[in-house]
Short mmCIF file of C-alpha atoms in Angstrom, two decimals:
data_model
loop_
_atom_site.label_atom_id
_atom_site.label_comp_id
_atom_site.label_asym_id
_atom_site.label_seq_id
_atom_site.Cartn_x
_atom_site.Cartn_y
_atom_site.Cartn_z
CA MET A 1325 0.00 0.00 0.00
CA THR A 1326 1.34 3.38 -1.01
CA ALA A 1327 -1.75 5.63 -0.95
CA PRO A 1328 -2.66 7.47 2.26
CA ILE A 1329 -4.82 5.44 4.62
CA PRO A 1330 -8.07 7.37 5.14
CA VAL A 1331 -9.90 7.96 8.40
CA VAL A 1332 -13.57 7.00 8.13
CA LEU A 1333 -15.28 9.50 10.44
CA LEU A 1334 -18.87 8.83 11.56
CA ALA A 1335 -20.71 11.90 12.81
CA TYR A 1336 -24.24 12.83 13.77
CA ALA A 1337 -25.37 15.70 16.01
CA ARG A 1338 -22.76 16.44 18.66
CA PRO A 1339 -20.69 19.37 17.45
CA ALA A 1340 -18.94 19.91 20.81
CA HIS A 1341 -17.70 16.31 20.81
CA LEU A 1342 -16.77 16.46 17.14
CA ALA A 1343 -14.72 19.63 17.62
CA ARG A 1344 -12.50 17.82 20.13
CA VAL A 1345 -12.20 14.80 17.83
CA LEU A 1346 -11.20 16.95 14.87
CA ALA A 1347 -8.60 18.74 16.99
CA GLY A 1348 -7.06 15.38 17.83
CA LEU A 1349 -7.09 14.24 14.21
CA ARG A 1350 -5.36 17.46 13.19
CA GLU A 1351 -2.74 16.98 15.89
CA ASN A 1352 -2.19 13.46 14.53
CA GLY A 1353 -1.53 14.74 11.02
CA VAL A 1354 -4.33 12.73 9.39
CA PRO A 1355 -4.06 13.33 5.61
CA LEU A 1356 -7.53 12.22 4.44
CA ILE A 1357 -10.93 12.08 6.15
CA GLN A 1358 -13.94 10.41 4.57
CA ALA A 1359 -16.78 11.65 6.74
CA PHE A 1360 -20.32 10.31 6.84
CA ALA A 1361 -22.68 12.74 8.55
CA ASP A 1362 -25.96 11.12 9.55
CA GLY A 1363 -29.24 12.92 8.90
CA ALA A 1364 -31.52 14.56 11.42
CA LYS A 1365 -34.34 12.65 13.09
CA GLY A 1366 -36.54 15.74 13.07
CA ARG A 1367 -36.73 19.37 14.12
CA ALA A 1368 -35.27 18.67 17.58
CA ASP A 1369 -31.82 17.71 16.29
CA ALA A 1370 -31.73 19.58 12.98
CA ALA A 1371 -29.69 22.51 14.31
CA ALA A 1372 -27.08 20.24 15.90
CA VAL A 1373 -26.81 18.22 12.68
CA ALA A 1374 -26.30 21.41 10.69
CA GLU A 1375 -23.61 22.63 13.12
CA THR A 1376 -21.86 19.25 12.93
CA ARG A 1377 -21.76 19.40 9.14
CA ALA A 1378 -20.49 22.97 9.20
CA LEU A 1379 -17.53 21.84 11.32
CA LEU A 1380 -16.68 19.14 8.78
CA ARG A 1381 -16.96 21.54 5.83
CA ALA A 1382 -14.66 24.01 7.60
CA VAL A 1383 -11.72 21.58 7.90
CA ASP A 1384 -8.90 23.05 5.82
CA TRP A 1385 -5.89 21.22 7.24
CA CYS A 1386 -6.46 17.96 5.34
CA GLU A 1387 -8.57 16.60 2.50
CA VAL A 1388 -12.18 15.90 3.54
CA ARG A 1389 -14.68 13.96 1.44
CA LEU A 1390 -18.05 14.52 3.07
CA THR A 1391 -21.17 12.44 2.59
CA GLU A 1392 -24.26 14.07 4.11
CA ARG A 1393 -27.06 11.56 4.71
CA ALA A 1394 -30.50 12.75 3.65
CA GLU A 1395 -32.13 10.58 6.33
CA ASN A 1396 -31.20 9.33 9.78
CA LEU A 1397 -29.65 5.90 9.44
CA GLY A 1398 -28.61 5.51 13.06
CA LEU A 1399 -25.07 4.62 14.06
CA GLY A 1400 -25.20 0.96 13.05
CA ARG A 1401 -26.42 1.48 9.50
CA ASN A 1402 -24.23 4.55 9.04
CA VAL A 1403 -21.11 2.59 9.99
CA LEU A 1404 -21.94 -0.40 7.79
CA ALA A 1405 -22.74 1.77 4.77
CA GLY A 1406 -19.83 4.17 5.26
CA VAL A 1407 -17.11 1.59 5.81
CA THR A 1408 -18.41 -0.51 2.92
CA ALA A 1409 -18.15 2.51 0.61
CA VAL A 1410 -14.59 3.28 1.70
CA ALA A 1411 -13.53 -0.37 1.52
CA ALA A 1412 -14.56 -0.38 -2.13
CA GLN A 1413 -12.01 2.38 -2.82
CA HIS A 1414 -9.12 1.72 -0.41
CA GLU A 1415 -7.12 -1.31 0.65
CA ALA A 1416 -7.06 -0.15 4.29
CA PHE A 1417 -8.86 2.39 6.48
CA ILE A 1418 -9.12 3.58 10.09
CA VAL A 1419 -12.59 4.05 11.59
CA TRP A 1420 -13.32 6.86 14.04
CA GLU A 1421 -16.57 7.88 15.72
CA ASP A 1422 -17.40 11.43 16.77
CA ASP A 1423 -16.92 10.79 20.50
CA LEU A 1424 -13.45 9.22 20.49
CA ILE A 1425 -10.37 11.31 21.20
CA CYS A 1426 -6.79 10.10 21.03
CA VAL A 1427 -3.24 11.00 21.93
CA PRO A 1428 -0.69 12.26 19.39
CA GLY A 1429 0.93 9.39 17.53
CA THR A 1430 -2.20 7.23 17.38
CA TYR A 1431 -2.67 7.55 13.62
CA ALA A 1432 1.02 6.94 12.90
CA TRP A 1433 1.04 3.80 15.08
CA MET A 1434 -2.07 2.37 13.45
CA GLU A 1435 -0.99 3.27 9.94
CA ALA A 1436 2.35 1.52 10.48
CA ALA A 1437 0.62 -1.58 11.85
CA LEU A 1438 -1.84 -1.75 8.97
CA ARG A 1439 0.95 -1.48 6.42
CA HIS A 1440 3.09 -4.07 8.17
CA TYR A 1441 0.38 -6.76 8.31
CA ALA A 1442 -1.34 -5.93 5.00
CA GLY A 1443 -0.20 -9.17 3.40
CA ASP A 1444 -1.20 -11.53 6.23
CA ALA A 1445 -4.84 -12.62 5.94
CA ARG A 1446 -4.86 -13.79 9.56
CA VAL A 1447 -4.73 -10.14 10.70
CA MET A 1448 -8.18 -8.67 10.13
CA SER A 1449 -7.91 -5.47 12.18
CA VAL A 1450 -5.80 -3.16 14.32
CA SER A 1451 -7.10 -1.37 17.40
CA ALA A 1452 -6.06 1.75 19.31
CA TRP A 1453 -7.72 0.47 22.50
CA THR A 1454 -7.09 -2.10 25.18
CA HIS A 1455 -7.80 -2.24 28.90
CA PRO A 1456 -5.96 -3.64 31.93
CA ARG A 1457 -8.85 -6.04 32.59
CA VAL A 1458 -8.21 -7.85 29.30
CA THR A 1459 -4.53 -7.11 28.62
CA PRO A 1460 -2.31 -10.10 29.42
CA PRO A 1461 0.21 -9.02 32.09
CA SER A 1462 3.06 -10.57 30.15
CA VAL A 1463 2.83 -8.24 27.12
CA GLY A 1464 4.85 -5.48 28.76
CA GLU A 1465 5.24 -2.67 26.23
CA ALA A 1466 4.68 -4.77 23.10
CA PRO A 1467 1.53 -5.07 20.94
CA TYR A 1468 -0.34 -8.37 21.08
CA PHE A 1469 -2.99 -10.27 19.11
CA ASP A 1470 -6.51 -10.96 20.34
CA ALA A 1471 -9.27 -13.00 18.67
CA ARG A 1472 -11.81 -10.43 19.83
CA ALA A 1473 -11.93 -7.28 17.71
CA ASP A 1474 -12.75 -3.77 18.88
CA CYS A 1475 -14.72 -0.67 17.86
CA TRP A 1476 -12.92 2.19 19.65
CA VAL A 1477 -10.74 3.58 16.84
CA TRP A 1478 -9.84 0.59 14.77
CA GLY A 1479 -8.33 -0.08 11.39
CA GLY A 1480 -9.18 -2.77 8.87
CA TYR A 1481 -8.66 -3.92 5.32
CA ALA A 1482 -10.93 -4.21 2.32
CA ARG A 1483 -10.14 -7.93 2.38
CA SER A 1484 -11.17 -8.34 6.02
CA TRP A 1485 -14.36 -6.27 5.62
CA ARG A 1486 -15.49 -8.41 2.70
CA GLY A 1487 -18.77 -10.14 3.60
CA MET A 1488 -19.18 -8.11 6.79
CA PRO A 1489 -22.59 -6.58 5.87
CA ASP A 1490 -24.00 -9.82 4.45
CA GLU A 1491 -24.86 -11.71 7.67
CA THR A 1492 -26.08 -10.77 11.11
CA ALA A 1493 -23.94 -11.19 14.19
CA ALA A 1494 -26.01 -14.22 15.20
CA GLU A 1495 -25.38 -15.87 11.82
CA LYS A 1496 -21.66 -15.15 12.10
CA LEU A 1497 -21.51 -16.60 15.62
CA ALA A 1498 -23.29 -19.68 14.31
CA ALA A 1499 -20.63 -19.96 11.59
CA ALA A 1500 -17.95 -19.65 14.25
CA ALA A 1501 -19.59 -22.40 16.29
CA ALA A 1502 -19.55 -24.62 13.20
CA ARG A 1503 -15.77 -24.09 13.16
CA GLY A 1504 -15.60 -25.23 16.77
CA VAL A 1505 -15.44 -21.73 18.28
CA PRO A 1506 -18.20 -21.27 20.91
CA ALA A 1507 -20.23 -18.06 20.63
CA ASP A 1508 -19.09 -16.93 24.10
CA SER A 1509 -15.45 -17.98 23.73
CA CYS A 1510 -14.30 -14.35 23.66
CA GLY A 1511 -16.87 -12.96 26.06
CA ALA A 1512 -20.19 -13.93 27.61
CA ASP A 1513 -21.65 -10.66 26.32
CA LEU A 1514 -21.36 -11.54 22.62
CA PRO A 1515 -24.41 -13.85 22.30
CA ALA A 1516 -26.57 -11.38 24.23
CA MET A 1517 -25.50 -8.45 22.03
CA ALA A 1518 -26.04 -10.53 18.90
CA ARG A 1519 -29.66 -11.17 19.89
CA VAL A 1520 -30.48 -7.44 19.92
CA GLU A 1521 -28.21 -6.32 17.09
CA THR A 1522 -30.96 -5.63 14.56
CA ARG A 1523 -33.53 -4.28 17.01
CA LYS A 1524 -31.07 -1.79 18.56
CA ASN A 1525 -29.27 -0.95 15.30
CA ILE A 1526 -25.84 -1.77 16.73
CA TRP A 1527 -22.96 -2.88 14.57
CA ALA A 1528 -19.85 -3.62 16.64
CA VAL A 1529 -20.95 -7.09 17.73
CA ARG A 1530 -21.16 -8.07 14.06
CA TRP A 1531 -17.53 -7.01 13.53
CA LEU A 1532 -16.46 -9.04 16.56
CA ALA A 1533 -18.43 -12.06 15.32
CA HIS A 1534 -16.98 -11.57 11.81
CA HIS A 1535 -13.50 -12.14 13.26
CA LEU A 1536 -14.59 -15.31 15.06
CA ALA A 1537 -16.35 -16.65 11.98
CA HIS A 1538 -13.20 -16.25 9.87
CA GLY A 1539 -10.56 -17.02 12.49
CA GLY A 1540 -9.16 -13.50 12.24
CA LEU A 1541 -7.06 -11.59 14.75
CA CYS A 1542 -6.97 -8.03 16.04
CA LEU A 1543 -3.68 -6.34 16.93
CA ARG A 1544 -3.94 -4.35 20.17
CA PRO A 1545 -1.49 -1.83 21.64
CA PRO A 1546 0.08 -2.48 25.04
CA TRP A 1547 -2.00 0.38 26.50
CA THR A 1548 -4.88 2.44 25.19
CA MET A 1549 -4.37 5.48 23.01
CA VAL A 1550 -8.04 6.45 22.89
CA GLU A 1551 -10.67 7.79 25.28
CA HIS A 1552 -14.45 7.87 24.97
CA ILE A 1553 -15.97 11.29 25.72
CA GLY A 1554 -19.62 10.60 24.88
CA PHE A 1555 -21.08 7.67 26.79
CA ASP A 1556 -24.81 7.57 26.19
CA ALA A 1557 -27.34 5.43 24.43
CA ALA A 1558 -27.49 7.60 21.33
CA ALA A 1559 -23.72 7.63 20.99
CA THR A 1560 -22.80 4.00 21.50
CA ASN A 1561 -25.89 1.86 21.96
CA ALA A 1562 -23.81 -0.16 24.38
CA GLY A 1563 -23.81 -0.68 28.11
CA GLU A 1564 -20.32 0.64 28.77
CA THR A 1565 -19.46 0.97 32.44
CA LEU A 1566 -17.12 2.58 34.89
CA GLY A 1567 -15.45 -0.80 35.20
CA TRP A 1568 -14.08 -0.21 31.70
CA ALA A 1569 -12.97 3.38 32.31
CA ASN A 1570 -9.41 4.09 31.18
CA GLN A 1571 -6.65 5.20 33.43
CA PRO A 1572 -5.39 8.67 32.38
CA LEU A 1573 -4.06 8.45 28.83
CA ARG A 1574 -0.34 7.92 28.36
CA PRO A 1575 1.68 8.94 25.31
CA ALA A 1576 1.26 6.59 22.38
CA PRO A 1577 3.55 3.57 22.42
CA PRO A 1578 6.46 3.87 19.98
CA VAL A 1579 6.11 2.25 16.57
CA PRO A 1580 7.91 -1.09 17.01
CA THR A 1581 11.12 -1.73 15.16
CA ALA A 1582 10.11 -5.41 15.22
CA TRP A 1583 6.40 -6.19 15.12
CA PRO A 1584 5.19 -9.34 16.93
CA ALA A 1585 4.66 -12.60 15.08
CA VAL A 1586 1.03 -13.28 14.20
CA GLY A 1587 -0.68 -15.47 16.78
CA GLU A 1588 -3.42 -15.10 19.38
CA HIS A 1589 -2.15 -14.50 22.90
CA PRO A 1590 -3.17 -17.58 24.90
CA ALA A 1591 -4.47 -15.57 27.88
CA CYS A 1592 -6.94 -13.35 26.00
CA ARG A 1593 -10.01 -15.56 25.89
CA ALA A 1594 -9.94 -16.36 29.60
CA LEU A 1595 -9.52 -12.66 30.40
CA TRP A 1596 -12.54 -11.73 28.26
CA GLN A 1597 -14.65 -14.49 29.78
CA ALA A 1598 -13.78 -13.37 33.30
CA ALA A 1599 -14.47 -9.72 32.46
CA THR A 1600 -17.90 -10.33 30.91
CA VAL A 1601 -19.33 -13.28 32.83
CA ARG A 1602 -22.93 -13.18 34.04
CA PRO A 1603 -23.95 -15.12 37.14
CA LYS A 1604 -25.70 -18.27 35.96
CA SER A 1605 -26.17 -20.11 39.21
CA GLY A 1606 -28.37 -19.71 42.25
CA LEU A 1607 -32.07 -20.22 42.80
CA GLY A 1608 -33.02 -16.73 41.64
CA ALA A 1609 -31.25 -17.11 38.32
CA ARG A 1610 -32.80 -20.54 37.75
CA VAL A 1611 -36.29 -19.28 38.54
CA ARG A 1612 -35.85 -16.26 36.27
CA ARG A 1613 -34.76 -18.41 33.34
CA ALA A 1614 -37.64 -20.82 33.92
CA VAL A 1615 -40.20 -18.02 34.01
CA GLU A 1616 -38.79 -16.37 30.89
CA ARG A 1617 -38.87 -19.73 29.11
CA LEU A 1618 -42.42 -20.72 30.10
CA VAL A 1619 -44.37 -17.45 30.27
CA PRO A 1620 -45.09 -15.50 27.05
CA ALA A 1621 -43.35 -12.12 26.90
CA ALA A 1622 -46.71 -10.37 26.35
CA LEU A 1623 -47.91 -11.63 29.73
CA LEU A 1624 -44.65 -10.85 31.53
CA ALA A 1625 -44.48 -7.22 30.35
CA PRO A 1626 -47.31 -5.80 32.49
CA VAL A 1627 -46.11 -7.77 35.54
CA ARG A 1628 -42.60 -6.35 35.18
CA ALA A 1629 -43.98 -2.85 34.69
CA ARG A 1630 -46.18 -3.08 37.80
CA PHE A 1631 -43.89 -4.85 40.25
CA PHE A 1632 -40.30 -4.55 39.02
CA ARG A 1633 -39.98 -1.16 37.29
CA VAL A 1634 -40.18 2.41 38.45
CA ARG A 1635 -43.24 4.18 37.11
CA TRP A 1636 -44.58 7.74 37.08
CA GLU A 1637 -48.25 8.51 37.61
CA GLY A 1638 -50.53 11.53 37.62
CA ASP A 1639 -50.32 15.17 36.64
CA TYR A 1640 -50.47 17.25 39.81
CA ALA A 1641 -51.17 20.97 40.08
CA ASN A 1642 -48.74 21.58 42.95
CA TRP A 1643 -46.17 19.93 45.21
CA ALA A 1644 -48.53 19.65 48.16
CA GLY A 1645 -51.02 17.69 46.09
CA ALA A 1646 -48.37 15.27 44.83
CA GLN A 1647 -46.92 14.89 48.32
CA ALA A 1648 -50.32 13.99 49.72
CA ALA A 1649 -50.54 11.12 47.22
CA CYS A 1650 -47.30 9.42 48.27
CA ALA A 1651 -45.08 8.49 51.20
CA GLY A 1652 -42.34 11.04 50.44
CA TYR A 1653 -38.59 10.83 50.08
CA ALA A 1654 -38.01 10.95 53.84
CA ALA A 1655 -39.58 7.50 54.34
CA PRO A 1656 -37.41 5.56 56.87
CA ALA A 1657 -37.27 2.52 54.58
CA ILE A 1658 -35.27 4.49 52.01
CA LEU A 1659 -32.51 5.55 54.40
CA ALA A 1660 -32.29 2.06 55.90
CA ARG A 1661 -31.98 0.43 52.48
CA VAL A 1662 -29.44 2.96 51.19
CA THR A 1663 -27.34 2.66 54.36
CA ALA A 1664 -27.23 -1.13 54.13
CA ALA A 1665 -26.18 -1.01 50.47
CA ALA A 1666 -23.54 1.67 51.13
CA ARG A 1667 -22.08 -0.43 53.94
CA ALA A 1668 -21.81 -3.38 51.55
CA VAL A 1669 -19.76 -1.24 49.16
CA ARG A 1670 -17.62 0.19 51.97
CA ASP A 1671 -16.88 -3.27 53.33
CA GLY A 1672 -15.99 -4.77 49.94
CA GLU A 1673 -19.11 -6.94 49.72
CA ALA A 1674 -20.46 -5.10 46.65
CA ALA A 1675 -18.93 -3.17 43.77
CA TYR A 1676 -21.28 -0.17 43.85
CA GLU A 1677 -24.66 1.03 45.08
CA ARG A 1678 -27.47 2.89 43.40
CA ASP A 1679 -30.86 3.81 44.87
CA GLY A 1680 -30.36 1.45 47.78
CA VAL A 1681 -29.48 -1.57 45.65
CA ALA A 1682 -26.01 -3.13 45.96
CA PHE A 1683 -24.50 -4.53 42.76
CA GLN A 1684 -21.65 -6.96 42.20
CA GLY A 1685 -20.83 -6.08 38.59
CA PRO A 1686 -18.99 -3.01 37.33
CA PRO A 1687 -20.96 0.22 37.88
CA PRO A 1688 -22.60 2.17 35.05
CA TRP A 1689 -20.43 4.61 33.20
CA TRP A 1690 -20.59 8.21 34.40
CA PRO A 1691 -19.87 10.70 31.58
CA GLY A 1692 -18.49 13.21 34.08
CA ILE A 1693 -15.27 11.20 34.33
CA ALA A 1694 -13.90 13.05 31.30
CA VAL A 1695 -14.78 16.41 32.89
CA LEU A 1696 -13.04 15.52 36.17
CA ARG A 1697 -9.92 14.51 34.27
CA GLU A 1698 -9.98 17.75 32.31
CA VAL A 1699 -10.31 19.77 35.52
CA ALA A 1700 -7.54 17.76 37.16
CA GLY A 1701 -5.26 18.47 34.22
CA ALA A 1702 -5.90 22.20 34.50
CA ARG A 1703 -5.54 22.34 38.29
CA SER A 1704 -2.43 20.20 38.86
CA GLY A 1705 -4.49 17.15 39.80
CA ALA A 1706 -6.87 18.77 42.30
CA VAL A 1707 -10.65 18.51 41.83
CA THR A 1708 -13.45 19.58 44.20
CA VAL A 1709 -16.96 18.27 43.55
CA LEU A 1710 -20.14 19.49 45.22
CA ASP A 1711 -22.51 16.52 44.87
CA PHE A 1712 -25.98 17.87 45.63
CA GLY A 1713 -28.26 15.00 46.66
CA GLY A 1714 -25.37 12.54 46.54
CA SER A 1715 -26.88 10.10 49.06
CA LEU A 1716 -24.12 8.42 51.10
CA GLY A 1717 -21.48 8.86 48.41
CA SER A 1718 -23.00 6.51 45.83
CA LEU A 1719 -21.13 8.06 42.92
CA TYR A 1720 -17.98 8.95 44.81
CA GLN A 1721 -17.12 5.31 45.50
CA PRO A 1722 -16.83 4.13 41.84
CA VAL A 1723 -15.49 7.44 40.54
CA ARG A 1724 -12.61 7.43 43.02
CA GLY A 1725 -11.10 4.36 41.38
CA ALA A 1726 -11.84 5.50 37.84
CA VAL A 1727 -10.10 8.90 37.93
CA GLY A 1728 -6.79 7.43 39.04
CA ASP A 1729 -4.54 7.87 42.05
CA GLY A 1730 -2.95 10.97 40.53
CA VAL A 1731 -6.16 12.98 41.04
CA ARG A 1732 -6.57 14.67 44.45
CA LEU A 1733 -10.31 14.48 44.86
CA ARG A 1734 -12.44 16.34 47.39
CA TRP A 1735 -16.07 15.21 47.27
CA ARG A 1736 -18.69 17.18 49.23
CA VAL A 1737 -22.16 15.64 49.47
CA VAL A 1738 -25.11 17.91 50.32
CA GLU A 1739 -28.03 15.88 51.63
CA GLN A 1740 -31.00 15.72 53.99
CA PRO A 1741 -30.06 15.96 57.68
CA GLU A 1742 -30.71 12.29 58.41
CA PHE A 1743 -28.45 11.23 55.52
CA VAL A 1744 -25.77 13.68 56.66
CA ALA A 1745 -25.85 12.22 60.18
CA VAL A 1746 -25.33 8.68 58.88
CA GLY A 1747 -22.75 9.85 56.35
CA ARG A 1748 -20.62 11.64 58.91
CA ARG A 1749 -20.89 8.77 61.37
CA GLU A 1750 -20.14 5.87 59.01
CA PHE A 1751 -18.73 7.03 55.67
CA GLN A 1752 -16.95 10.37 56.00
CA ARG A 1753 -13.22 10.29 55.43
CA GLY A 1754 -10.57 12.67 54.17
CA GLU A 1755 -11.91 13.03 50.62
CA LEU A 1756 -15.61 12.41 51.28
CA GLU A 1757 -17.51 15.00 53.34
CA PHE A 1758 -21.19 15.56 54.17
CA TYR A 1759 -23.04 18.88 54.49
CA SER A 1760 -26.64 19.83 55.26
CA SER A 1761 -26.87 22.87 52.98
CA ILE A 1762 -25.39 24.46 49.88
CA ARG A 1763 -24.27 27.43 51.97
CA GLU A 1764 -22.39 25.18 54.39
CA ALA A 1765 -20.67 23.26 51.59
CA GLY A 1766 -19.86 26.45 49.68
CA ALA A 1767 -18.27 27.99 52.76
CA ALA A 1768 -15.67 25.21 52.64
CA GLY A 1769 -14.44 26.58 49.31
CA MET A 1770 -15.71 27.07 45.76
CA PRO A 1771 -16.19 23.74 43.94
CA ASP A 1772 -14.79 23.07 40.49
CA VAL A 1773 -17.75 20.89 39.57
CA VAL A 1774 -21.36 20.99 40.76
CA LEU A 1775 -23.02 17.62 40.31
CA LEU A 1776 -26.79 17.18 40.11
CA ALA A 1777 -27.24 13.45 39.54
CA SER A 1778 -30.94 12.63 39.25
CA VAL A 1779 -31.87 15.14 41.96
CA LEU A 1780 -33.49 18.28 40.51
CA SER A 1781 -36.69 16.38 39.74
CA TYR A 1782 -37.26 15.62 43.43
CA LEU A 1783 -37.13 19.19 44.72
CA PRO A 1784 -40.21 21.35 45.37
CA ASN A 1785 -38.59 24.23 43.46
CA PRO A 1786 -35.80 22.96 41.15
CA ALA A 1787 -35.17 26.37 39.57
CA ALA A 1788 -34.50 28.04 42.94
CA VAL A 1789 -32.01 25.37 43.99
CA LEU A 1790 -30.30 25.50 40.60
CA ALA A 1791 -29.99 29.29 40.91
CA GLU A 1792 -28.31 28.93 44.31
CA LEU A 1793 -25.86 26.38 42.92
CA LEU A 1794 -25.09 28.46 39.82
CA ALA A 1795 -24.26 31.38 42.11
CA LEU A 1796 -21.32 29.38 43.48
CA GLY A 1797 -19.50 30.06 40.21
CA ALA A 1798 -18.22 26.52 39.57
CA ASN A 1799 -16.55 26.01 36.21
CA TRP A 1800 -18.73 22.98 35.46
CA VAL A 1801 -22.32 22.01 36.27
CA LEU A 1802 -23.29 18.42 35.44
CA VAL A 1803 -27.01 17.68 35.30
CA GLU A 1804 -27.35 13.89 35.13
CA ARG A 1805 -30.30 11.53 34.50
CA THR A 1806 -32.90 14.27 34.88
CA GLY A 1807 -36.50 14.08 33.73
CA PHE A 1808 -37.88 16.43 31.07
CA THR A 1809 -41.08 16.61 29.08
CA THR A 1810 -40.86 16.29 25.31
CA THR A 1811 -44.04 18.27 24.65
CA GLY A 1812 -43.16 21.52 26.44
CA GLY A 1813 -44.08 22.75 29.90
CA PRO A 1814 -43.30 21.00 33.21
CA ARG A 1815 -45.28 18.07 34.61
CA LEU A 1816 -45.46 17.03 38.26
CA THR A 1817 -45.96 13.29 38.85
CA VAL A 1818 -45.64 10.74 41.63
CA GLN A 1819 -42.80 8.27 41.16
CA ARG A 1820 -43.53 4.81 42.53
CA VAL A 1821 -40.62 2.50 43.31
CA PRO A 1822 -41.32 -1.25 43.12
CA ARG A 1823 -41.05 -3.35 46.27
CA SER A 1824 -38.22 -5.28 44.59
CA ILE A 1825 -36.10 -2.14 45.30
CA TYR A 1826 -37.82 -0.66 48.37
CA PRO A 1827 -41.44 0.34 49.03
CA ALA A 1828 -41.45 4.08 48.38
CA SER A 1829 -43.14 6.85 46.43
CA TYR A 1830 -42.43 10.55 46.14
CA PRO A 1831 -43.20 13.63 44.01
CA CYS A 1832 -41.18 13.90 40.80
CA TRP A 1833 -40.95 16.76 38.33
CA PHE A 1834 -40.44 16.34 34.62
CA MET A 1835 -39.11 19.80 33.84
CA ASP A 1836 -39.28 21.94 30.73
CA ARG A 1837 -35.81 21.68 29.19
CA ALA A 1838 -36.19 25.09 27.52
CA ASP A 1839 -36.73 26.67 30.96
CA LEU A 1840 -33.50 25.16 32.27
CA LEU A 1841 -31.52 26.28 29.23
CA ARG A 1842 -32.87 29.82 29.60
CA GLN A 1843 -31.83 29.84 33.26
CA VAL A 1844 -28.19 28.97 32.50
CA ALA A 1845 -27.89 31.09 29.34
CA GLY A 1846 -25.36 33.89 29.63
CA CYS A 1847 -23.38 32.13 32.37
CA TYR A 1848 -22.83 28.63 31.00
CA ARG A 1849 -22.56 27.03 27.60
CA VAL A 1850 -23.98 23.59 26.86
CA VAL A 1851 -21.09 21.24 26.09
CA ALA A 1852 -23.21 18.09 25.98
CA ASP A 1853 -26.96 17.44 26.02
CA GLU A 1854 -27.72 13.76 25.55
CA PRO A 1855 -30.65 11.39 26.15
CA ASP A 1856 -30.34 8.72 28.84
CA PRO A 1857 -31.43 5.11 28.24
CA ILE A 1858 -34.13 5.17 30.92
CA GLU A 1859 -37.62 3.95 30.06
CA ALA A 1860 -40.30 6.58 30.60
CA SER A 1861 -43.91 7.14 29.62
CA ALA A 1862 -44.93 8.86 26.41
CA GLY A 1863 -44.10 12.55 26.45
CA LEU A 1864 -41.33 12.09 29.04
CA GLU A 1865 -37.60 11.52 28.74
CA PHE A 1866 -34.39 11.60 30.75
CA ARG A 1867 -31.36 13.62 29.69
CA SER A 1868 -27.88 14.52 30.93
CA LEU A 1869 -26.27 17.91 30.32
CA GLN A 1870 -22.72 19.17 30.80
CA LEU A 1871 -22.53 22.94 31.31
CA GLN A 1872 -19.24 24.87 31.24
CA ARG A 1873 -18.96 28.37 32.67
CA LEU A 1874 -18.42 31.10 30.11
CA PRO A 1875 -15.32 33.30 30.45
CA ALA A 1876 -15.90 36.45 32.48
#
């Protein structure tokens, strides 16, 4: 191969993310970008789509060939169509999505790897990503081969992409099984993802299965060169978690003078199986499988909705009316359940806690990780977070491990008095502190980040509390998993929690998103505004926003 290797760039409607990605590609000296800009879903995202396309048209530091979709294909179809088009024109390519940033040297490393292994059909792809959970300890600072491919900045060949769009992931896994390669040999998550590939319009599982079906290998670096800055359902359609968060990015590994011989590292499959295993034993698991096998899904759905899922009911005129129809957030059962779950995390009996439920698996990804790292980089490693409504430190516990030991974190939780009493008595330590009011927490020093994780909706007057927090002058305000209406105007409901979590009910606002944006306008700019994958009734949705303070 002598021609430049193009970057296939998939974009949609996140101009703030894309601007950072383009800056990284420029820093990497990418010579050619073939961009595929997905179309708008409707009026709600049309402006963001237009801004995204304007950014791509404005690139003047390399050649850009831009394809603007007339309709919204969704990520899966956009990737399949875009890569197929490029593979028809080029022997090799590197695929980039609009929420993946990288360190300098990433493109050069991948380009060198693709050129080196171009003639070996066993090598189907090259990746810029790996993770300590699945990196064999023996690799040291050398690249290694894995039978499981990857989708976080990866390179491939026209020869290895051939046939990729022609079969579903399930069909490819079946072909692999016919070769004697079990569907879950490189991860227990692959069969589950394959089952929902078409319905959820995801694509990466098909690429992984394509490798298994053809006995291909993926070359991975000894450490990751890429970071994900846009975890959300619309961006990835994948359940990525804090357990897969990167350590702070290191400089790119040097291009090897001697590339490794082609051959799968013998430890990889066991590492992937251990990292993705689902509990399959125990009475509860057996009963669940039996019920799912014997009872039609149409009959199970209303039972799940009534007894095992949070639901929102009513349309109340005022807070007092909603409060009269429910038990309220101060119900003793809530504090008791949350305290028990937080103790399990503190004592190493659970990995994380959310809403009073202790979990053993890796915790859900929190998009604010990237913000904390950015703040830490600007402030010599020091970050102060004011976590309003942060329970007993639910988010602090998993975030502490994800940001890395080099970050000096100070985490102030503002909560109800009864939570503060338990927090100070059982969970407070040097980094984690508990306060009863915004004024008290603010007196301890201005925070860098104000965190509102699924809390504004449960306040009698969300706008007043937000105004008090904005007045602190923090550089970042993160509004996470917050309910909004999609039809305009606020709606006050009662949220009912199933007994499978804890018996509770409390008032819950679904706010008018336009009202919130008007309140922050002039002080903060919206860096990210993304939907959350939380089921809600018609006319309701959950979103997360990242707000950065404007320069004075």
